[in-house]
Coordinates of C-alpha atoms and ligand atoms in Angstrom, one line a residue:
X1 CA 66.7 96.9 -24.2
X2 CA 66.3 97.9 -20.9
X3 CA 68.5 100.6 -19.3
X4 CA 71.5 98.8 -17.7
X5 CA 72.2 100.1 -14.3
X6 CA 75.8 101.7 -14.5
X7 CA 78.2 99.9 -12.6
X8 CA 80.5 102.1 -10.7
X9 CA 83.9 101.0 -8.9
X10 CA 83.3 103.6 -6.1
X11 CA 83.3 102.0 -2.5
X12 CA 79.9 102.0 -0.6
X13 CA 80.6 104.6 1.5
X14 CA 77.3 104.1 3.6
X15 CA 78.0 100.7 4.4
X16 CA 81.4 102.4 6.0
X17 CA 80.4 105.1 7.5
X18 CA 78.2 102.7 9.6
X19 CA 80.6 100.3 10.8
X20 CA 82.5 103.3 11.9
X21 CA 79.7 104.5 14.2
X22 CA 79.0 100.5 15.3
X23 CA 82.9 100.5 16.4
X24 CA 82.3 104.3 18.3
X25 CA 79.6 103.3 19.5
X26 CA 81.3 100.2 21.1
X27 CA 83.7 102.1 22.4
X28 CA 81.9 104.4 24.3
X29 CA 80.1 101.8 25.8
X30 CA 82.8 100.1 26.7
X31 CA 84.4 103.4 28.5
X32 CA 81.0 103.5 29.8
X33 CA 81.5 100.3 31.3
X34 CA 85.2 100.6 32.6
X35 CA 83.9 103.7 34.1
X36 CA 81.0 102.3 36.2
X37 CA 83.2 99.7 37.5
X38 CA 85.6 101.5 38.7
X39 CA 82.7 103.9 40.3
X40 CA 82.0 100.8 41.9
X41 CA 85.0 99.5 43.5
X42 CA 86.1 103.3 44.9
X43 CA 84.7 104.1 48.3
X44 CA 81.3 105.9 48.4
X45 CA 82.8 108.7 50.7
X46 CA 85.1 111.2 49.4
X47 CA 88.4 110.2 50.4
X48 CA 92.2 111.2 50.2
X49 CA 92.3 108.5 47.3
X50 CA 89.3 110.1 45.7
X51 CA 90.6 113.4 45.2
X52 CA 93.5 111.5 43.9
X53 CA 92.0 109.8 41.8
X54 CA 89.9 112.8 40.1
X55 CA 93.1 114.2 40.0
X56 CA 94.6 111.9 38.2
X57 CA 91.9 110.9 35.6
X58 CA 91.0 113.0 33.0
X59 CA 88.0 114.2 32.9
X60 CA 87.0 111.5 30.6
X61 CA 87.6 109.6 27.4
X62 CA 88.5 111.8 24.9
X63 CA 85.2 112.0 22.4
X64 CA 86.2 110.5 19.0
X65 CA 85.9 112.8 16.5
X66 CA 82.4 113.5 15.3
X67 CA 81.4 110.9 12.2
X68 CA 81.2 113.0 8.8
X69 CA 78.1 114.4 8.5
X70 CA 78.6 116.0 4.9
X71 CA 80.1 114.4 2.3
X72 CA 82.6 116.2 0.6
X73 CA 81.9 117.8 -2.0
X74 CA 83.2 115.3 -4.3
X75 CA 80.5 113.1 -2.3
X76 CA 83.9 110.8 -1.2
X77 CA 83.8 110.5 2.7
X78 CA 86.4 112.9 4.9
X79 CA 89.5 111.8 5.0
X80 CA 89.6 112.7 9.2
X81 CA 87.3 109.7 10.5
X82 CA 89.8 107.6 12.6
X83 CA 90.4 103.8 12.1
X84 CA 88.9 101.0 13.8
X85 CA 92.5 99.7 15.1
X86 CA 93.2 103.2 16.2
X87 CA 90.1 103.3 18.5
X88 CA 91.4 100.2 19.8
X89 CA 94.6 101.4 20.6
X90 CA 93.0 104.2 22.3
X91 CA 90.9 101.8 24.8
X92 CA 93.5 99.8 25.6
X93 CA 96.1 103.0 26.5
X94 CA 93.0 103.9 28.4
X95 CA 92.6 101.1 30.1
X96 CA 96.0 101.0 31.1
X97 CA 96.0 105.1 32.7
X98 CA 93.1 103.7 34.6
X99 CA 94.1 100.6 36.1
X100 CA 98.2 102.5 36.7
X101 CA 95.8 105.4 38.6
X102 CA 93.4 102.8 40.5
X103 CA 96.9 100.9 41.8
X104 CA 98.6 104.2 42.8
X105 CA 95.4 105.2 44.8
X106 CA 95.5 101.7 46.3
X107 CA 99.1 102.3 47.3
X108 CA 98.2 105.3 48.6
X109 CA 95.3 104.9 50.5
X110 CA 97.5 101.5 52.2
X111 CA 100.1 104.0 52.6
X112 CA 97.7 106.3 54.6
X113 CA 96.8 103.2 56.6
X114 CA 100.1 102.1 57.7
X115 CA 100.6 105.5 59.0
X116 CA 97.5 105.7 60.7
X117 CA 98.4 102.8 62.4
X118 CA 101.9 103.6 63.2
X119 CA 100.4 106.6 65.6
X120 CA 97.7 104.8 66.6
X121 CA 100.4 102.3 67.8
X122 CA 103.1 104.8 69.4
X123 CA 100.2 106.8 71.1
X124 CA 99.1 103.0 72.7
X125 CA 102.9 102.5 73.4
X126 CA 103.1 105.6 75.4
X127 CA 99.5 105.2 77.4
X128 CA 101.2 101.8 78.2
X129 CA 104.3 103.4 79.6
X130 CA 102.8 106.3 81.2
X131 CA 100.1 104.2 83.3
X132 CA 103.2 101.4 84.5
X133 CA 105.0 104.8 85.2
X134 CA 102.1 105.6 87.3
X135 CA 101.7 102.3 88.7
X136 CA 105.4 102.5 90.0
X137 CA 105.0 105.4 91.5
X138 CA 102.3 104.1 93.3
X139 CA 103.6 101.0 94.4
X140 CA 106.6 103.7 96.0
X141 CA 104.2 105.7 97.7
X142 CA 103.0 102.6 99.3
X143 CA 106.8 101.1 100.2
X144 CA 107.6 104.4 101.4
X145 CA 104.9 104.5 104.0
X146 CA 105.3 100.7 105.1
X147 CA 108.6 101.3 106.1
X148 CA 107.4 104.6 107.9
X149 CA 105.6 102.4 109.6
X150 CA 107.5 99.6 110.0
X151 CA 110.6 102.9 111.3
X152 CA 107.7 103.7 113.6
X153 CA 106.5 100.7 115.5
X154 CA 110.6 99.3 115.6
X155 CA 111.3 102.5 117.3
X156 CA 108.2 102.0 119.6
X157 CA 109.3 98.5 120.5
X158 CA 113.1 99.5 120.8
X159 CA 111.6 102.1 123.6
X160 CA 109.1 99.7 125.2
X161 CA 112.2 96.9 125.4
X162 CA 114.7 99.6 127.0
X163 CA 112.0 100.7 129.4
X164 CA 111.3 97.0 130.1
X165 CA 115.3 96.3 130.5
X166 CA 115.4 99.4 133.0
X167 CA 112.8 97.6 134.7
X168 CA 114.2 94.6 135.3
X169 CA 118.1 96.1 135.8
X170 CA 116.3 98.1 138.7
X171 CA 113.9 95.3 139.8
X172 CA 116.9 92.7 139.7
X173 CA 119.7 93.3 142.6
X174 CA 121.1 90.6 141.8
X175 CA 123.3 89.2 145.1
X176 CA 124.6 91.2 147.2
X177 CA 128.6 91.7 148.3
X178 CA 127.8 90.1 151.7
X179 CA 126.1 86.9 149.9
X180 CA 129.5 87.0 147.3
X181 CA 132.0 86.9 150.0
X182 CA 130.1 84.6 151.9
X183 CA 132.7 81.8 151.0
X184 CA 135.5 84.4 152.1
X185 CA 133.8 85.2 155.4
X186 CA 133.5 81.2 156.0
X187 CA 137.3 80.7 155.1
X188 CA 140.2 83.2 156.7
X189 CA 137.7 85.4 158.6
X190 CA 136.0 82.6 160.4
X191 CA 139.5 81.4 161.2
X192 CA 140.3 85.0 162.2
X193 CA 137.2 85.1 164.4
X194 CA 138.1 81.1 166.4
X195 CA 141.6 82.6 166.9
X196 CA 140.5 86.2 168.7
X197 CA 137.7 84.4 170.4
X198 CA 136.3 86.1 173.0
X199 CA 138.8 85.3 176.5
X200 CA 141.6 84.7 174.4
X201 CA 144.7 85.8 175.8
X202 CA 147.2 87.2 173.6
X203 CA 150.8 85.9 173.1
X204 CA 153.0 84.9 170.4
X205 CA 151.6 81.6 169.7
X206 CA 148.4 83.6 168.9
X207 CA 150.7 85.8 166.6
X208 CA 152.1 82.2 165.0
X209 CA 148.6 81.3 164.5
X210 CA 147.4 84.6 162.5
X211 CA 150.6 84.5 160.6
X212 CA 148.8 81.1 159.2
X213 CA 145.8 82.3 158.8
X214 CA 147.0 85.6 157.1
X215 CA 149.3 83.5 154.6
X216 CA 147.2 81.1 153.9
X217 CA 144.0 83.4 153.1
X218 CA 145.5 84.6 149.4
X219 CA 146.6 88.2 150.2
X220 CA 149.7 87.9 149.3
X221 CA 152.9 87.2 151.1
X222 CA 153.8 90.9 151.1
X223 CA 150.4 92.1 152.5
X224 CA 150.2 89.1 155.1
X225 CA 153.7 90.4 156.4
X226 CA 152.9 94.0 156.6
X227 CA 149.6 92.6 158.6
X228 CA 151.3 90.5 161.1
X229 CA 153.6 93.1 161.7
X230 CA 151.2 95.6 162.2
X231 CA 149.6 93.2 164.5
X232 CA 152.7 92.6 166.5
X233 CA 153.3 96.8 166.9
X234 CA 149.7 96.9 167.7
X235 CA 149.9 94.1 170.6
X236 CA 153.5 95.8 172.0
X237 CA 152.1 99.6 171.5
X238 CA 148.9 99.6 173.3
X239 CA 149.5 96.4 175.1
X240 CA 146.2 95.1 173.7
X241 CA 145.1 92.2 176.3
X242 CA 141.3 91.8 174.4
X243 CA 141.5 89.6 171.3
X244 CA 138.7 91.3 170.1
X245 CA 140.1 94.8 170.2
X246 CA 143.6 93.3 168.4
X247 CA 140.7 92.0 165.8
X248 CA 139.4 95.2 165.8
X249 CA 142.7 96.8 164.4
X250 CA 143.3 94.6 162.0
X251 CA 139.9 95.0 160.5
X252 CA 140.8 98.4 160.4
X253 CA 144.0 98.5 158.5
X254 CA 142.6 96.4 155.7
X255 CA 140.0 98.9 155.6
X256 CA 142.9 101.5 155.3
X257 CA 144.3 99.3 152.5
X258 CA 141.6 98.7 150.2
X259 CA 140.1 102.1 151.0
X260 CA 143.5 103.4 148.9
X261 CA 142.8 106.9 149.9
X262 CA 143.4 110.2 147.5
X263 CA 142.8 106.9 144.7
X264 CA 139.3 107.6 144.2
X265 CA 137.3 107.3 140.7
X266 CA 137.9 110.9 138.3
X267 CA 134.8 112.6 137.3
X268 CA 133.5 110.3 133.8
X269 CA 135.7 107.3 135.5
X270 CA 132.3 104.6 135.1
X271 CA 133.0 104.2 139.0
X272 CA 132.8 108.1 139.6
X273 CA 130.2 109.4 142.2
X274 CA 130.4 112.5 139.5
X275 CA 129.6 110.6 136.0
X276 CA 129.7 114.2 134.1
X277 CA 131.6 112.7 131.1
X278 CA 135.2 114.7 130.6
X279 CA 135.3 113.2 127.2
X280 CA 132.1 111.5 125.3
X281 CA 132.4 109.1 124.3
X282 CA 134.6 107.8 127.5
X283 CA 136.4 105.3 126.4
X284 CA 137.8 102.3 128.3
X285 CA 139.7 99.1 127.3
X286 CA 138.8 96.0 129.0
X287 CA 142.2 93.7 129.7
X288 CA 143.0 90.9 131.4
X289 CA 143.6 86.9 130.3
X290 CA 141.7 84.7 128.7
X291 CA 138.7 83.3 131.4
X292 CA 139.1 85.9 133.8
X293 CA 135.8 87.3 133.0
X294 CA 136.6 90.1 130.6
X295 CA 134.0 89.5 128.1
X296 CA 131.0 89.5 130.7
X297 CA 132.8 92.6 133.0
X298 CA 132.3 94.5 129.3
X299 CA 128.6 92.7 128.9
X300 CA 127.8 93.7 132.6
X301 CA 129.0 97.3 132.6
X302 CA 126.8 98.0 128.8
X303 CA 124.0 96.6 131.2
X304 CA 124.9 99.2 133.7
X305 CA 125.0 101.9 131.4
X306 CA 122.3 100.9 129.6
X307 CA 120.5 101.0 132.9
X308 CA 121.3 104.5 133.4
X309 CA 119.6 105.9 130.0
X310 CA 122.8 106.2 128.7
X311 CA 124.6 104.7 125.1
X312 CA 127.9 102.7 124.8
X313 CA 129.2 101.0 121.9
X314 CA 130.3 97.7 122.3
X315 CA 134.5 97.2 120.3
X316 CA 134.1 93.0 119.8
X317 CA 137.9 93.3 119.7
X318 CA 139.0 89.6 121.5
X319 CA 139.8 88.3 117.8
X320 CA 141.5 85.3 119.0
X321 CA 138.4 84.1 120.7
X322 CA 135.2 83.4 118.0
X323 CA 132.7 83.0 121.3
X324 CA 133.9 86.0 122.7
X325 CA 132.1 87.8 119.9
X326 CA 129.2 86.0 119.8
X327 CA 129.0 86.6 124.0
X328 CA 129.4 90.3 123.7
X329 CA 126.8 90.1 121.1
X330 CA 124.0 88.5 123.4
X331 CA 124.8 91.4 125.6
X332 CA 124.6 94.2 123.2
X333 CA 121.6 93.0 122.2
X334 CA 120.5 92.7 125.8
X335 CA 121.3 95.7 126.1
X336 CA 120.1 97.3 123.4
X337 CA 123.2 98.5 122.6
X338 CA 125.4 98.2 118.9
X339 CA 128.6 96.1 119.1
X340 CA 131.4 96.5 116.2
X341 CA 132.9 93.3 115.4
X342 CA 135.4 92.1 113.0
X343 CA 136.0 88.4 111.7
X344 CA 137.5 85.8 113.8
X345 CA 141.4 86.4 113.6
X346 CA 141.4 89.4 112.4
X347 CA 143.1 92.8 113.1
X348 CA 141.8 94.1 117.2
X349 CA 143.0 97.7 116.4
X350 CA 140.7 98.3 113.3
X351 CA 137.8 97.0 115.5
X352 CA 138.5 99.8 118.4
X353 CA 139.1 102.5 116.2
X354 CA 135.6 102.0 114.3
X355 CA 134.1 101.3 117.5
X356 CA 135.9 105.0 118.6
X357 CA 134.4 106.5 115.5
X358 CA 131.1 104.8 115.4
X359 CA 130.9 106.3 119.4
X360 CA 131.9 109.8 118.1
X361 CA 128.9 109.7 115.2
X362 CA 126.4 108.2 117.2
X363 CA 126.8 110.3 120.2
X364 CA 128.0 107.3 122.5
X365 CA 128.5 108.3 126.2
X366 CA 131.0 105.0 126.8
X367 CA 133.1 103.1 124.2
X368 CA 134.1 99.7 125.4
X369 CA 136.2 97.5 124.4
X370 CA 137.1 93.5 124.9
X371 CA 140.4 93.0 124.0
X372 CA 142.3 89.5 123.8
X373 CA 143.3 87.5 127.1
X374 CA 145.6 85.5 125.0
X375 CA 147.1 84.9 121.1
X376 CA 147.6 82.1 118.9
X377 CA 150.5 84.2 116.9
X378 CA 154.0 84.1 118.4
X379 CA 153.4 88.2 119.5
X380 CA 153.7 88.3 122.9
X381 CA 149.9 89.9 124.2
X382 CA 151.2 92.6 125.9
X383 CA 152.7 94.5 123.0
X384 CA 149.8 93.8 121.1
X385 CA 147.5 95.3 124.0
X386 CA 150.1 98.2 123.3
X387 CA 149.5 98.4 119.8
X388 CA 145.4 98.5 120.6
X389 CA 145.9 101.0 122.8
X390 CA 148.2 103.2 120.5
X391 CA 145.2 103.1 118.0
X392 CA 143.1 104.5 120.5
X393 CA 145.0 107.2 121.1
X394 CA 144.9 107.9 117.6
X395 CA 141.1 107.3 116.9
X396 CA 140.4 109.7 119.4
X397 CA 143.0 111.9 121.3
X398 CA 143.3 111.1 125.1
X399 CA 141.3 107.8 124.9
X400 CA 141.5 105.1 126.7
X401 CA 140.0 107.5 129.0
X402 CA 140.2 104.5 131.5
X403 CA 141.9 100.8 131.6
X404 CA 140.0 98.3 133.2
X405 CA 142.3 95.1 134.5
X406 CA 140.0 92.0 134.8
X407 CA 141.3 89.6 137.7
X408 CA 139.7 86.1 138.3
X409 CA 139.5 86.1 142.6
X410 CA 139.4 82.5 141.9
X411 CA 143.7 82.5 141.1
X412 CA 144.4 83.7 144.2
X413 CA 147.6 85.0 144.3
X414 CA 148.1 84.6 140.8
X415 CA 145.6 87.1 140.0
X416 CA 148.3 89.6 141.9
X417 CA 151.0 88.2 139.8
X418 CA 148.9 88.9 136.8
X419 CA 147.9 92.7 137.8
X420 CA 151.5 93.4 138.5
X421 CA 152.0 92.5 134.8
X422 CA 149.5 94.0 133.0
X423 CA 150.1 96.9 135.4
X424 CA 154.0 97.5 134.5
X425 CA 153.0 97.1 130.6
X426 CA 149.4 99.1 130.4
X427 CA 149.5 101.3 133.5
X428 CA 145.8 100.1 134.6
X429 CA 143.3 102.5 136.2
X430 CA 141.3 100.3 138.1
X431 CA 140.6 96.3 138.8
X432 CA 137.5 94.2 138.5
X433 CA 137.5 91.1 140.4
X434 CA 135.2 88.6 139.3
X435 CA 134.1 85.1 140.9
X436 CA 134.2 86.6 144.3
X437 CA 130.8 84.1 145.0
X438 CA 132.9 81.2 144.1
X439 CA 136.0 81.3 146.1
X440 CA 137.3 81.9 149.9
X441 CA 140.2 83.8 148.0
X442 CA 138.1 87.1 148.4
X443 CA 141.3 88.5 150.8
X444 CA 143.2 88.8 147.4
X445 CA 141.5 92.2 147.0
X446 CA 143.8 93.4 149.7
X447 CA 146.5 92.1 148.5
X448 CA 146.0 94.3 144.9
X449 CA 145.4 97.3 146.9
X450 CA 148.5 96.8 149.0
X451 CA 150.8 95.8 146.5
X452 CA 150.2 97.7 143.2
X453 CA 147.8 100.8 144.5
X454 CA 145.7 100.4 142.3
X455 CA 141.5 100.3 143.3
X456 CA 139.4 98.0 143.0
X457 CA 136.3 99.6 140.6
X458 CA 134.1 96.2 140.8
X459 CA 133.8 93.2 141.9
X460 CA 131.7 90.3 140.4
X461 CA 129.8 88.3 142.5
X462 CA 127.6 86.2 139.9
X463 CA 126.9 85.9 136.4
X464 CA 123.9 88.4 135.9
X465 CA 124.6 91.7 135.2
X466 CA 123.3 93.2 138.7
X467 CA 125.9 90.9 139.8
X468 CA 128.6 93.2 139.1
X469 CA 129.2 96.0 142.4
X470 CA 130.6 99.0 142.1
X471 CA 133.4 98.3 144.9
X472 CA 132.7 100.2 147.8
X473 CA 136.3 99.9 150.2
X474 CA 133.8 100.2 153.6
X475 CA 130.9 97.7 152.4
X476 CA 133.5 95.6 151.8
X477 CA 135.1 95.3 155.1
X478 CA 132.0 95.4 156.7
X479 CA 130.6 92.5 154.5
X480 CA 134.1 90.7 155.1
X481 CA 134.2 91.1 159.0
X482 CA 130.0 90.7 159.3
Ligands
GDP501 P1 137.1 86.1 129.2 O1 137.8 85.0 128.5 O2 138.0 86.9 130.1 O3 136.4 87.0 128.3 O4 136.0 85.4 130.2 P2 134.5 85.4 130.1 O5 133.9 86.7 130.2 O6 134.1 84.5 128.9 O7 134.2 84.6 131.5 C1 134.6 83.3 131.7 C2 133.5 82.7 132.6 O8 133.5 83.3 133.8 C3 132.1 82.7 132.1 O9 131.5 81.5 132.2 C4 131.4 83.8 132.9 O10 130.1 83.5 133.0 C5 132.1 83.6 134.2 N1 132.1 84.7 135.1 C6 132.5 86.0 134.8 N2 132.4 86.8 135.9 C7 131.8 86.0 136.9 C8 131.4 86.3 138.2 O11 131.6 87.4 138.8 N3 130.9 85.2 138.9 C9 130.8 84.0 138.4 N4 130.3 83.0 139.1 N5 131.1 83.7 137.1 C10 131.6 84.7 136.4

């Protein structure tokens, strides 16, 4: 019998051992595998991530343990040859280190990103503001030197217009006193000159007939008196026979009359010979009633000092009248000269005293001021002219330096009804007569003189500024009398 072959119950360990190094072998690969993919998806250049990443890995899978190469000495395999699940296990914690590492990279490298861009975006920020900071103080430079400019080529035209105005003031004569009191010559002195007609004898009837004459030619009762009796001493005292020389005498009182000796303008008076200014600004107030002419007097004399290369502000201080305002404007800006004004109604005495003060900061050489000619409250005008006045005094000590009394020549003998008022109530300095081209009443001017001793400063014998003369007591006889 053939030699049964024993049987043995003692695994195969070959067949084991094998599989073993199959499932190893896998393994590696696999790691193999994992690792070249990941090789793959990480940037090529060495990054922040990279050294990360390196970092973080370990230096590689950790080698299973080498198979059993000897057989113990039983001839049974080792007993440290790991499991096939355990291998497994291995991987898959492997797997999981790797992708954790590869998503904290990622988070990191995105981290680096947003921060990259949150400087790149804060420096673009700040470029931004830096050139519209640029840009603005550009576009300053340039507004700055338009309106040096614009400064410049105003102030050149403010000089060319005041040189022009000069000009024209100078250029325009504007009528003169004779041509104004032309209607006056043609009404009492043409009746003066029928009745002391050459031949004329003189007696009483003649006296009767220049006591007519006199009354009626608006000097004033008072004045016409004091004339005929003069007349009358004249005619007993010299036993005048010649009409002309008894014409002669008369002509030669009135001249004593308006000439108001001793009564002559004080240096800075705007009628003085001697303008040297006691006080600058000289300030005068402008009264008289509404329509006498106030408003243009003040327009007239800004021309005239404008004329003269000198500056007045304009006090727009007739409240009660809206127009009067806009009037004194049109002559400031004629002028050239500023005008302080206040809304319609409201308070006159605020209006001088910033007028005072504007005159005092500016260097004004006159201060004028419109006041009102009549009120729509119940306050009767003359304390309120008062009040104005007392403001004055306070804006600046010793002003009104000089108050002006407009009279219309046109009222006759009202006018010296009127200038006794204002007279008792303001004590005025001086009279301007206005309208003397449009009346015969030009004798009234006597009759002022005469009664109140006060001078006539100007007379207005048109509506243009050259229309207003300083009053001269001798140009005007002569202009009366021809
Ligand atoms: P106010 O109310 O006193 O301010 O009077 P205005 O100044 O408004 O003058 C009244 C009017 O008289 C205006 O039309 C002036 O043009 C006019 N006027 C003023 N002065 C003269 C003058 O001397 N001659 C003539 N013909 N008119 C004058």
């Amino acid at each position: 019998m053939p030699p049964t072959a024993p049987v043995t119950d003692s695994p195969d360990y070959g067949t084991l051992a094998l599989a073993l190094l199959a499932a190893l072998l896998l393994v590696a690969a696999l790691l193999f595998f994992l690792r070249r993919a990941r090789a793959s998806r990480l940037p090529p250049t060495k990054e922040p991530g990279a050294a990360v990443r390196e970092e973080v890995l370990p230096p590689g899978p950790p080698q299973p343990p080498a198979p059993p190469k000897a057989k113990s000495e039983s001839g049974a395999p080792s007993e440290s040859v790991p499991a096939v699940p355990d291998a497994q296990r291995m991987a898959g914690q492997l797997l999981e280190r790797v992708r954790a590492t590869e998503e904290e990279a990622d988070k990191k490298a995105a981290d680096e990103r947003k921060k990259a861009e949150y400087w790149a975006q804060k420096e673009r920020t700040a470029a931004e503001r830096e050139a519209k900071r640029r840009a603005a103080e550009e576009e300053r430079e340039r507004a700055e030197e338009l309106e040096r400019a614009r400064q410049a080529a105003e102030e050149e035209a403010r000089r060319a217009a005041e040189e022009e105005r000069r000009r024209k003031v100078a250029a325009e004569g504007g009528r003169t006193l004779a041509e104004g009191l032309a209607k006056t010559r043609g009404g009492f002195i043409a009746r003066l000159d029928s009745l002391f007609g050459r031949g004329k004898v003189l007696d009483e009837s003649v006296l009767a007939e220049l006591e007519e004459v006199l009354v009626g030619a608006d000097i004033g009762i008072r004045t016409a008196t004091e004339l005929l009796d003069f007349a009358r001493n004249e005619l007993r005292a010299k036993e005048l026979k010649d009409a002309e020389r008894l014409k002669e005498a008369i002509r030669g009182e009135i001249a004593r009359i308006v000439g108001l000796e001793g009564l002559g303008a004080e240096a800075g008076s705007i009628a003085s010979a001697a303008p040297a200014l006691a006080a600058r600004p000289h300030v005068i107030m402008v009264v008289g009633v509404n329509g006498s002419g106030k408003t243009t007097t003040v327009g007239k004399l800004a021309s005239r000092i404008a004329g003269e290369g000198k500056r007045v502000v304009l006090a727009a201080a007739d409240t009660f009248r809206a127009a009067a305002t806009e009037q004194l404007e049109i002559w400031g800006e004629r002028a050239g000269m500023p005008v302080v004004k206040g809304r319609e109604g409201s308070d006159p005495g605020a209006i001088v005293f910033d007028a005072v003060r504007k005159g005092q900061a500016e260097g004004a050489d006159y201060v004028l001021c419109d006041t009102a000619g009549r009120l729509h409250t119940k306050a009767p005008l003359m304390e309120e002219l008062k009040r104005v006045k007392r403001v004055l005094e306070k804006a600046m000590p010793g002003a009104p330096h000089e108050t002006l009394l407009v009279l219309d020549s046109t009222n006759g003998q009202n006018a010296i009804a009127q200038a006794r008022e204002f007279h008792a109530a303001l004590t005025v300095d001086g009279i301007v007569l206005t309208k003397l081209d449009g009346t015969a009443k030009g004798g009234v001017i006597i009759g002022i003189c005469d009664e109140l001793k006060v001078p006539v400063r100007f007379v207005g014998v048109g509506e243009t500024a050259a229309d207003l003369k300083p009053f001269d007591p001798k140009d005007y006889v002569a202009a009366l009398f021809g």
